Short mmCIF file of C-alpha atoms in Angstrom, two decimals:
data_model
loop_
_atom_site.label_atom_id
_atom_site.label_comp_id
_atom_site.label_asym_id
_atom_site.label_seq_id
_atom_site.Cartn_x
_atom_site.Cartn_y
_atom_site.Cartn_z
CA MET A 193 97.98 40.90 90.39
CA ALA A 194 99.26 43.62 88.07
CA PRO A 195 100.94 46.60 89.72
CA PRO A 196 99.00 49.87 89.56
CA PRO A 197 99.92 52.11 86.63
CA PRO A 198 102.40 54.89 87.41
CA PRO A 199 100.83 58.27 88.10
CA THR A 200 100.55 60.71 85.24
CA PRO A 201 102.73 63.87 85.28
CA ALA A 202 99.68 65.94 86.26
CA ALA A 203 98.92 63.57 89.14
CA ARG A 204 102.53 63.75 90.34
CA ILE A 205 102.44 67.54 90.28
CA LEU A 206 99.21 67.58 92.28
CA ARG A 207 100.61 65.05 94.74
CA ASP A 208 103.84 66.98 95.29
CA TYR A 209 102.69 70.56 94.87
CA GLY A 210 98.90 70.52 95.23
CA TRP A 211 98.90 72.19 98.64
CA ASP A 212 101.35 74.82 97.39
CA LEU A 213 99.13 75.55 94.40
CA LEU A 214 96.16 76.02 96.73
CA LEU A 215 97.93 78.48 99.02
CA GLY A 216 99.64 80.20 96.10
CA SER A 217 96.33 80.66 94.27
CA ILE A 218 94.72 82.28 97.29
CA ALA A 219 97.72 84.58 97.86
CA ALA A 220 97.75 85.51 94.15
CA PHE A 221 94.00 86.22 94.26
CA TYR A 222 94.51 88.61 97.15
CA ALA A 223 97.39 90.35 95.34
CA VAL A 224 95.45 90.73 92.08
CA MET A 225 92.29 92.00 93.76
CA VAL A 226 94.14 94.35 96.13
CA PRO A 227 97.28 95.37 94.22
CA TYR A 228 97.92 98.61 96.08
CA THR A 229 100.08 99.03 99.16
CA LYS A 230 99.91 101.15 102.31
CA VAL A 231 102.28 103.29 104.28
CA GLU A 232 103.76 100.36 106.25
CA GLU A 233 105.05 98.90 102.98
CA SER A 234 106.13 102.21 101.46
CA PHE A 235 109.89 101.92 101.98
CA ASN A 236 110.34 98.54 100.32
CA VAL A 237 107.81 99.34 97.56
CA GLN A 238 109.56 102.60 96.64
CA ALA A 239 112.98 100.95 97.00
CA ILE A 240 112.03 98.11 94.64
CA HIS A 241 110.61 100.63 92.17
CA ASP A 242 113.76 102.74 92.24
CA ILE A 243 116.08 99.73 91.87
CA LEU A 244 114.09 98.51 88.86
CA TYR A 245 113.56 101.87 87.15
CA HIS A 246 116.50 104.05 88.28
CA ASN A 247 119.12 101.31 88.67
CA HIS A 248 122.44 102.80 89.82
CA HIS A 249 121.19 106.42 89.84
CA ILE A 250 120.80 106.52 93.62
CA ASP A 251 120.36 110.31 93.61
CA LYS A 252 116.91 109.76 92.05
CA TYR A 253 115.76 107.32 94.75
CA ASP A 254 112.67 108.16 96.78
CA HIS A 255 114.21 107.47 100.19
CA LEU A 256 116.61 110.40 99.87
CA GLU A 257 113.63 112.79 99.60
CA PHE A 258 111.32 110.91 101.98
CA PRO A 259 113.59 108.97 104.36
CA GLY A 260 110.84 107.94 106.80
CA VAL A 261 111.07 107.84 110.56
CA VAL A 262 113.77 105.15 110.67
CA PRO A 263 115.97 103.68 107.92
CA ARG A 264 115.32 100.18 106.58
CA THR A 265 117.58 97.73 104.81
CA PHE A 266 117.72 97.57 101.02
CA ILE A 267 118.73 93.90 101.00
CA GLY A 268 115.21 92.50 100.71
CA ALA A 269 114.32 95.04 98.01
CA LEU A 270 117.48 94.15 96.07
CA VAL A 271 116.73 90.41 96.17
CA ILE A 272 113.10 90.78 95.12
CA SER A 273 114.08 93.28 92.40
CA LEU A 274 116.66 90.87 91.03
CA LEU A 275 114.18 87.99 90.93
CA SER A 276 111.48 90.19 89.35
CA SER A 277 113.71 91.97 86.83
CA PRO A 278 113.12 89.61 83.83
CA ALA A 279 109.35 90.07 84.07
CA ILE A 280 109.70 93.83 84.57
CA LEU A 281 112.01 94.09 81.55
CA MET A 282 109.39 92.42 79.33
CA MET A 283 106.71 94.77 80.69
CA ARG A 284 108.84 97.81 79.92
CA ILE A 285 109.51 96.58 76.38
CA PHE A 286 105.76 96.25 75.74
CA HIS A 287 104.91 99.48 77.64
CA VAL A 288 102.73 97.76 80.20
CA PRO A 289 101.49 100.20 82.90
CA LYS A 290 103.77 100.26 85.94
CA VAL A 291 101.05 99.12 88.32
CA TYR A 292 101.37 95.65 86.77
CA SER A 293 105.05 95.74 87.66
CA LEU A 294 103.97 96.18 91.27
CA LEU A 295 101.79 93.10 90.91
CA ALA A 296 104.70 91.12 89.45
CA VAL A 297 106.95 92.18 92.32
CA ARG A 298 104.36 91.20 94.91
CA LEU A 299 103.76 87.83 93.28
CA MET A 300 107.50 87.16 93.31
CA LEU A 301 107.65 88.01 97.02
CA GLY A 302 104.70 85.66 97.57
CA CYS A 303 106.60 82.88 95.81
CA VAL A 304 109.57 83.39 98.13
CA THR A 305 107.41 83.47 101.27
CA LEU A 306 105.33 80.44 100.32
CA THR A 307 108.41 78.49 99.24
CA THR A 308 109.78 78.78 102.77
CA LEU A 309 106.34 77.84 104.12
CA ARG A 310 106.45 74.76 101.87
CA LEU A 311 109.77 73.72 103.42
CA PHE A 312 108.14 73.96 106.83
CA ARG A 313 105.07 72.05 105.64
CA VAL A 314 107.22 69.19 104.31
CA GLU A 315 108.82 68.85 107.74
CA ILE A 316 105.38 68.89 109.39
CA LYS A 317 104.34 65.96 107.19
CA ARG A 318 107.52 64.05 107.97
CA LYS A 319 107.16 64.61 111.72
CA TYR A 320 103.40 64.34 112.28
CA GLY A 321 101.88 62.73 109.17
CA ARG A 322 99.82 63.74 106.17
CA HIS A 323 96.61 64.46 108.10
CA VAL A 324 98.33 67.10 110.19
CA GLU A 325 99.94 68.49 107.05
CA ALA A 326 96.53 68.70 105.36
CA PHE A 327 94.94 70.53 108.28
CA PHE A 328 97.92 72.89 108.47
CA VAL A 329 97.26 73.92 104.87
CA ILE A 330 93.49 74.13 105.35
CA LEU A 331 93.81 76.31 108.44
CA THR A 332 96.30 78.58 106.68
CA ALA A 333 93.99 78.82 103.68
CA ILE A 334 90.90 79.87 105.64
CA GLN A 335 92.84 82.41 107.66
CA PHE A 336 93.03 85.77 105.96
CA HIS A 337 96.11 87.52 107.26
CA VAL A 338 99.06 85.19 106.56
CA LEU A 339 98.28 84.76 102.86
CA PHE A 340 97.15 88.37 102.41
CA TYR A 341 100.39 89.64 103.92
CA SER A 342 102.58 87.04 102.20
CA THR A 343 102.85 89.20 99.04
CA ARG A 344 103.25 92.51 100.87
CA PRO A 345 106.79 93.92 101.01
CA LEU A 346 106.88 94.52 104.74
CA PRO A 347 110.07 93.97 106.74
CA ASN A 348 107.99 91.57 108.84
CA ILE A 349 107.24 89.40 105.79
CA LEU A 350 110.87 89.38 104.68
CA ALA A 351 111.74 88.24 108.21
CA LEU A 352 108.88 85.70 108.12
CA ALA A 353 110.57 83.91 105.22
CA PHE A 354 113.62 83.28 107.40
CA VAL A 355 111.48 82.35 110.40
CA ASN A 356 109.68 79.72 108.29
CA LEU A 357 113.10 78.47 107.26
CA ALA A 358 114.15 78.36 110.93
CA TYR A 359 111.03 76.37 111.84
CA SER A 360 111.79 73.82 109.11
CA PHE A 361 115.40 73.44 110.37
CA TRP A 362 114.07 73.11 113.93
CA PHE A 363 111.72 70.28 113.00
CA LYS A 364 114.47 68.62 110.96
CA GLY A 365 116.82 68.67 113.94
CA ASN A 366 119.31 71.06 112.36
CA PHE A 367 119.49 73.30 115.42
CA LEU A 368 122.46 75.53 114.59
CA CYS A 369 120.91 76.37 111.22
CA THR A 370 117.76 77.29 113.14
CA LEU A 371 119.73 79.89 115.06
CA GLN A 372 121.43 81.16 111.90
CA ALA A 373 118.13 81.72 110.06
CA LEU A 374 116.71 83.61 113.04
CA ILE A 375 119.86 85.73 113.29
CA VAL A 376 119.52 86.78 109.65
CA ALA A 377 115.88 87.72 110.31
CA ALA A 378 116.82 89.75 113.41
CA VAL A 379 120.02 91.45 112.27
CA VAL A 380 118.99 92.31 108.72
CA PHE A 381 115.19 92.60 108.53
CA ARG A 382 113.43 92.92 111.91
CA CYS A 383 115.37 93.54 115.10
CA ASP A 384 112.41 92.35 117.19
CA MET A 385 113.05 88.81 115.96
CA VAL A 386 115.84 88.76 118.55
CA LEU A 387 113.08 87.93 121.06
CA LEU A 388 112.15 84.82 119.07
CA LEU A 389 115.83 83.98 118.67
CA GLY A 390 116.25 84.27 122.44
CA THR A 391 113.30 82.10 123.43
CA ILE A 392 114.05 79.37 120.88
CA GLY A 393 117.78 79.51 121.61
CA ILE A 394 117.23 79.10 125.36
CA ALA A 395 114.81 76.22 124.73
CA LEU A 396 117.40 74.47 122.56
CA LEU A 397 120.10 75.01 125.18
CA LEU A 398 117.90 73.63 127.95
CA SER A 399 117.10 70.57 125.83
CA ARG A 400 120.85 70.12 125.20
CA SER A 401 120.39 70.27 121.45
CA PHE A 402 123.85 71.83 121.31
CA SER A 403 126.47 73.05 123.74
CA LEU A 404 126.75 76.65 124.88
CA LEU A 405 130.15 76.94 123.20
CA GLU A 406 128.76 75.72 119.87
CA ALA A 407 125.89 78.19 120.11
CA VAL A 408 128.15 81.13 120.95
CA LYS A 409 130.56 80.37 118.11
CA CYS A 410 127.73 79.94 115.62
CA CYS A 411 125.88 83.08 116.73
CA ILE A 412 128.91 85.38 116.83
CA SER A 413 130.13 84.37 113.39
CA THR A 414 126.68 84.68 111.83
CA VAL A 415 125.99 88.03 113.51
CA LEU A 416 129.29 89.49 112.32
CA VAL A 417 128.70 88.36 108.73
CA CYS A 418 125.15 89.75 108.74
CA ILE A 419 126.17 93.07 110.28
CA GLY A 420 129.02 93.44 107.81
CA PHE A 421 126.76 92.69 104.86
CA THR A 422 123.91 94.99 105.85
CA VAL A 423 126.26 97.84 106.81
CA LEU A 424 128.08 97.51 103.48
CA VAL A 425 124.93 97.45 101.33
CA ASP A 426 122.87 99.98 103.26
CA SER A 427 125.69 102.48 103.78
CA ILE A 428 126.01 102.66 100.00
CA MET A 429 122.25 103.01 99.46
CA TRP A 430 121.66 105.51 102.28
CA GLN A 431 124.90 107.37 101.53
CA ARG A 432 125.97 107.31 105.16
CA ILE A 433 127.41 104.60 107.41
CA LEU A 434 124.61 102.83 109.25
CA TRP A 435 123.16 99.53 110.44
CA PRO A 436 119.43 100.04 109.83
CA GLU A 437 118.01 97.55 112.31
CA PHE A 438 120.17 98.91 115.13
CA GLU A 439 118.64 102.35 114.54
CA VAL A 440 115.18 100.76 114.51
CA PHE A 441 115.94 98.96 117.77
CA TRP A 442 117.16 102.16 119.38
CA PHE A 443 114.09 104.10 118.22
CA ASN A 444 111.48 101.49 119.20
CA SER A 445 112.94 99.81 122.27
CA VAL A 446 115.40 102.20 123.90
CA LEU A 447 113.64 105.50 123.16
CA ASN A 448 110.19 103.80 123.08
CA ARG A 449 109.15 106.22 120.33
CA SER A 450 106.98 103.62 118.60
CA SER A 451 104.26 104.31 121.17
CA GLU A 452 103.67 107.65 119.38
CA TRP A 453 101.82 105.61 116.75
CA GLY A 454 99.30 104.28 119.29
CA THR A 455 99.26 101.78 122.11
CA HIS A 456 97.23 98.75 123.16
CA SER A 457 96.77 96.91 126.42
CA ILE A 458 99.32 94.29 127.42
CA HIS A 459 96.94 91.41 126.61
CA TRP A 460 95.94 92.71 123.14
CA TYR A 461 97.87 90.09 121.17
CA PHE A 462 96.17 87.24 123.02
CA THR A 463 92.69 88.73 123.26
CA SER A 464 92.40 90.47 119.89
CA ALA A 465 95.20 90.01 117.33
CA LEU A 466 95.67 86.23 117.52
CA PRO A 467 91.94 85.36 117.76
CA ARG A 468 91.19 87.54 114.70
CA SER A 469 94.08 86.19 112.66
CA MET A 470 93.96 82.51 113.65
CA LEU A 471 90.15 82.15 113.98
CA VAL A 472 89.23 78.50 114.60
CA ALA A 473 92.92 77.63 114.92
CA TYR A 474 93.19 79.72 118.09
CA PRO A 475 91.20 77.39 120.39
CA LEU A 476 92.45 74.37 118.46
CA CYS A 477 96.03 75.47 119.19
CA LEU A 478 95.40 75.25 122.93
CA VAL A 479 93.68 71.88 122.54
CA GLY A 480 96.56 70.58 120.41
CA ALA A 481 99.09 71.41 123.12
CA LEU A 482 96.97 69.46 125.63
CA LEU A 483 96.34 66.44 123.39
CA ASP A 484 99.83 66.02 121.95
CA ARG A 485 102.72 66.93 124.22
CA ARG A 486 105.20 66.55 121.35
CA ILE A 487 104.32 70.06 120.15
CA VAL A 488 104.75 71.77 123.53
CA PRO A 489 108.56 72.23 123.26
CA TYR A 490 107.94 74.03 119.96
CA VAL A 491 104.88 76.11 120.85
CA LEU A 492 106.08 77.25 124.27
CA PRO A 493 109.09 79.33 123.08
CA VAL A 494 106.97 80.92 120.35
CA ALA A 495 104.21 81.77 122.85
CA LEU A 496 106.84 83.23 125.17
CA PHE A 497 108.01 85.40 122.25
CA VAL A 498 104.49 86.87 122.01
CA VAL A 499 104.39 87.38 125.79
CA LEU A 500 107.69 89.28 125.74
CA TYR A 501 106.58 91.35 122.76
CA SER A 502 103.43 92.30 124.65
CA LYS A 503 105.58 94.49 126.89
CA LEU A 504 106.04 96.96 124.02
CA PRO A 505 103.07 99.40 124.16
CA HIS A 506 102.76 99.86 120.39
CA LYS A 507 101.23 96.69 118.95
CA GLU A 508 100.30 95.51 115.48
CA LEU A 509 99.39 92.06 114.20
CA ARG A 510 102.25 92.07 111.69
CA PHE A 511 104.74 92.26 114.56
CA ILE A 512 103.85 88.73 115.70
CA ILE A 513 102.77 87.20 112.38
CA ALA A 514 105.85 84.94 112.54
CA SER A 515 104.24 83.06 115.45
CA ILE A 516 101.13 82.00 113.51
CA PRO A 517 102.65 79.14 111.43
CA MET A 518 103.89 77.39 114.58
CA PHE A 519 100.58 77.91 116.39
CA ASN A 520 98.84 76.46 113.31
CA VAL A 521 100.87 73.26 113.70
CA SER A 522 99.48 72.78 117.21
CA ALA A 523 95.97 73.50 115.93
CA SER A 524 96.49 70.98 113.11
CA LEU A 525 97.39 68.29 115.62
CA ALA A 526 94.10 68.89 117.45
CA ALA A 527 92.15 68.92 114.18
CA GLY A 528 93.86 65.71 113.07
CA ARG A 529 93.04 63.99 116.37
CA ILE A 530 89.39 65.01 116.10
CA TYR A 531 89.27 63.86 112.48
CA ASN A 532 90.82 60.46 113.24
CA ASN A 533 88.33 59.84 116.06
CA ARG A 534 85.29 61.32 114.29
CA LYS A 535 83.38 58.00 114.28
CA LYS A 536 83.63 57.57 118.05
CA SER A 537 80.95 58.70 120.47
CA GLY A 538 81.53 62.24 121.67
CA TRP A 539 84.23 62.89 119.12
CA ASN A 540 81.66 63.00 116.30
CA PHE A 541 80.04 66.02 117.94
CA LEU A 542 83.43 67.73 118.20
CA TYR A 543 84.04 66.92 114.55
CA VAL A 544 80.78 68.55 113.45
CA LEU A 545 81.51 71.52 115.71
CA MET A 546 84.96 71.86 114.17
CA LEU A 547 83.59 71.79 110.62
CA GLY A 548 81.09 74.49 111.54
CA ALA A 549 83.90 76.59 113.01
CA PHE A 550 85.85 76.14 109.76
CA LEU A 551 82.91 77.57 107.80
CA VAL A 552 82.51 80.48 110.20
CA SER A 553 86.23 81.22 109.89
CA LEU A 554 85.97 81.15 106.11
CA GLY A 555 83.05 83.59 106.24
CA TYR A 556 84.96 85.91 108.55
CA SER A 557 87.95 85.86 106.21
CA ALA A 558 85.68 86.73 103.27
CA VAL A 559 84.31 89.75 105.15
CA THR A 560 87.84 90.81 106.13
CA PHE A 561 88.94 90.56 102.51
CA MET A 562 86.06 92.76 101.35
CA ALA A 563 86.94 95.34 104.00
CA SER A 564 90.59 95.27 102.89
CA TYR A 565 89.55 95.66 99.25
CA SER A 566 87.95 98.99 100.20
CA ASN A 567 90.88 100.11 102.31
CA TYR A 568 93.04 101.59 99.53
CA PRO A 569 91.06 104.63 98.30
CA GLY A 570 94.20 106.54 97.32
CA GLY A 571 95.25 103.93 94.78
CA HIS A 572 91.74 103.65 93.33
CA ALA A 573 91.46 107.45 93.09
CA LEU A 574 94.70 107.85 91.13
CA LYS A 575 93.71 105.03 88.78
CA ALA A 576 90.30 106.65 88.17
CA LEU A 577 91.98 109.99 87.47
CA HIS A 578 94.31 108.43 84.90
CA GLU A 579 91.37 106.75 83.16
CA ALA A 580 89.26 109.93 83.10
CA ASP A 581 91.83 112.24 81.51
CA SER A 582 93.53 110.77 78.45
CA SER A 583 94.68 114.06 76.94
CA VAL A 584 98.32 114.62 76.01
CA LYS A 585 98.42 117.99 77.74
CA GLU A 586 100.91 118.17 80.60
CA LYS A 587 99.25 117.97 84.01
CA THR A 588 100.46 117.94 87.60
CA VAL A 589 98.77 115.99 90.38
CA HIS A 590 99.34 116.84 94.01
CA ILE A 591 98.97 113.83 96.33
CA ASP A 592 98.52 114.57 100.01
CA ALA A 593 99.83 112.40 102.86
CA PHE A 594 96.58 110.54 103.46
CA THR A 595 96.21 109.60 99.78
CA ALA A 596 99.85 108.52 99.60
CA MET A 597 99.41 106.35 102.69
CA SER A 598 96.25 104.67 101.36
CA GLY A 599 97.45 103.04 98.17
CA VAL A 600 99.58 105.41 96.08
CA SER A 601 103.18 104.49 95.29
CA ARG A 602 105.56 105.27 92.45
CA PHE A 603 104.36 102.12 90.73
CA CYS A 604 100.95 103.83 90.35
CA GLU A 605 102.38 106.79 88.46
CA ASN A 606 102.12 107.13 84.68
CA GLU A 607 104.73 108.47 82.30
CA ASN A 608 104.49 111.85 80.56
CA PRO A 609 102.38 113.97 80.33
CA TRP A 610 101.63 113.21 84.00
CA ARG A 611 103.68 114.78 86.77
CA TYR A 612 103.28 114.21 90.49
CA SER A 613 103.97 116.17 93.65
CA LYS A 614 103.94 114.91 97.22
CA GLU A 615 105.01 118.19 98.73
CA GLU A 616 104.00 118.24 102.38
CA ASP A 617 102.67 120.94 104.73
CA ILE A 618 100.63 122.80 102.12
CA SER A 619 97.66 124.57 103.71
CA ILE A 620 94.22 124.46 102.09
CA GLU A 621 94.44 128.20 101.39
CA GLU A 622 97.78 127.81 99.62
CA TYR A 623 96.45 125.35 97.03
CA GLN A 624 94.68 128.23 95.28
CA ARG A 625 98.01 129.99 94.72
CA ARG A 626 99.64 126.83 93.33
CA ASN A 627 99.22 125.74 89.75
CA PHE A 628 98.35 122.07 90.28
CA THR A 629 96.09 120.57 87.64
CA TYR A 630 94.55 118.03 89.99
CA LEU A 631 94.51 117.42 93.71
CA LEU A 632 93.98 114.11 95.46
CA ASN A 633 93.35 114.62 99.16
CA GLU A 634 91.00 114.06 102.07
CA HIS A 635 89.28 117.48 101.88
CA ARG A 636 85.87 117.80 100.22
CA TYR A 637 86.03 121.55 99.51
CA ILE A 638 89.08 123.52 98.36
CA SER A 639 88.84 127.09 97.09
CA GLY A 640 89.86 127.46 93.45
CA TYR A 641 89.21 123.79 92.67
CA LYS A 642 86.14 121.82 91.69
CA CYS A 643 85.47 118.45 93.35
CA LEU A 644 85.40 116.00 90.45
CA PHE A 645 84.72 112.70 92.19
CA ALA A 646 85.17 110.91 95.49
CA VAL A 647 86.40 107.41 96.28
CA GLU A 648 84.87 105.58 99.20
CA GLY A 649 86.82 103.58 101.71
CA PHE A 650 85.99 101.11 104.47
CA SER A 651 84.69 102.69 107.67
CA ARG A 652 83.19 99.92 109.80
CA ALA A 653 81.25 96.65 109.74
CA LYS A 654 77.59 96.69 110.72
CA ILE A 655 75.50 93.75 111.91
CA GLN A 656 72.12 93.57 110.21
CA PRO A 657 69.15 91.19 110.15
CA GLY A 658 68.92 88.85 107.18
CA ILE A 659 71.48 87.52 104.73
CA PRO A 660 74.30 88.44 104.82
CA PRO A 661 74.30 89.22 108.54
CA ILE A 662 77.18 91.70 108.19
CA SER A 663 77.41 94.70 105.88
CA LEU A 664 80.35 97.03 105.31
CA VAL A 665 79.84 100.74 105.79
CA LYS A 666 81.88 102.84 103.37
CA VAL A 667 82.33 106.60 103.39
CA PRO A 668 84.08 109.03 101.01
CA LYS A 669 87.77 109.04 101.91
CA VAL A 670 89.69 110.59 98.98
CA PHE A 671 88.46 113.50 96.85
CA ALA A 672 89.73 114.42 93.39
CA HIS A 673 89.75 118.13 92.60
CA GLY A 674 90.35 119.94 89.32
CA ASN A 675 91.73 123.43 88.87
CA THR A 676 88.84 125.76 87.91
CA ARG A 677 91.24 127.91 85.86
CA ASP A 678 91.72 125.01 83.42
CA PRO A 679 88.76 124.88 80.98
CA ASP A 680 89.88 121.50 79.60
CA ILE A 681 89.19 119.91 82.98
CA LEU A 682 85.75 121.43 83.30
CA SER A 683 84.83 120.20 79.80
CA LEU A 684 85.26 116.56 80.81
CA ASP A 685 82.38 114.51 82.18
CA TRP A 686 82.95 114.04 85.92
CA PRO A 687 80.58 112.24 88.30
CA GLY A 688 80.92 114.93 90.96
CA CYS A 689 81.14 114.56 94.73
CA PRO A 690 78.35 113.49 97.07
#
């Protein structure tokens, strides 16, 4: 019998990288459809912009004028800027609008994040088989948050890349490298990752994966190198000696100032954040730990990380997003077991139930995406203003805090004749005495200015009879105003405000 013909190059690519192409396509779709960023991402977005467009002229950098509540490291921004710089250079040569540079930067970050997720996925396949690998990808694909956030320049996502790397080392049996990857995540990008480092490190010690002396030597050397590197880089960029994540730790944990941004109940991660982000994988994760005890030593330290983090009053999903990939492995084991036994009595019902839950999860993710699409009115408003006024006359746009926090970054700004101001603490009465050409803010009426148009944003979801069963309620969020003393503005055709 003749041997089967060798696979074609296209077939080999699909075999080796098909799952990566699926996840990458979804992440890229999210980035293209929702290119703008919010206040949580502002530091890294502005830092990347300034590195790419101002280079060594640190005095022009945004963080010196708007330093934020706590300092953040420039290391992630420097790496992503370096990787993105060839594409940005071509865009600048051809005078492509800067907002496309933001998209290029986000896609590059997505490549980095998903590359580390691929390394973890390869180890999942080696350890548990191709069915578990397939369900891991499927569950990740139908969940909204991991792929949506994977291209967003949050410190949590930069840390997630190293956590994915740590998970892959953990599954491979390279335990000291596991600790080193988590140390980089904690010391450089997110100090709260020290909780995950602690729970996984204790679990590895208890399982005698290495000796205490080995762990101490490895941790101390890695910590010192990381501290030295981040202090060196960030002291130059911030123009003062500092270790950014130590200041973040002091602010959030010692002073407990993070609670000023809102608090949730102690069980919120387990009763709200994880169910919304994991969807069908949430119950499957619990089932997987019961059906396959091999995953328990991996899931338990990660679950303990979430428990410990629950003690901090201020809670956000992005704080624990690093736990989701490991929980998805447990869920994939349960899904794989149900799939393998789908022809047996009783299991076939569970299989049908699981498929239905997959579809419901996909529908929920679609609704969440549509809500997120409408959650950046500031970015859409500035884009609409640029498109409406194409004159070469110099004009100044004032952007208030709400607009800046809902999608506007320096990547959204155009070159001359446009100028921008983000001056804070201007009262509504004072606008009339200022000579701004346009205003973008959350106020419908401002004396001395005409409301030109409004941009709606997501308000809430409403259940309704019929198809679809859920509708999104949107309300005007950002209003564009024109100076009534400028006749050129009034001569343009504006839609007006509702």
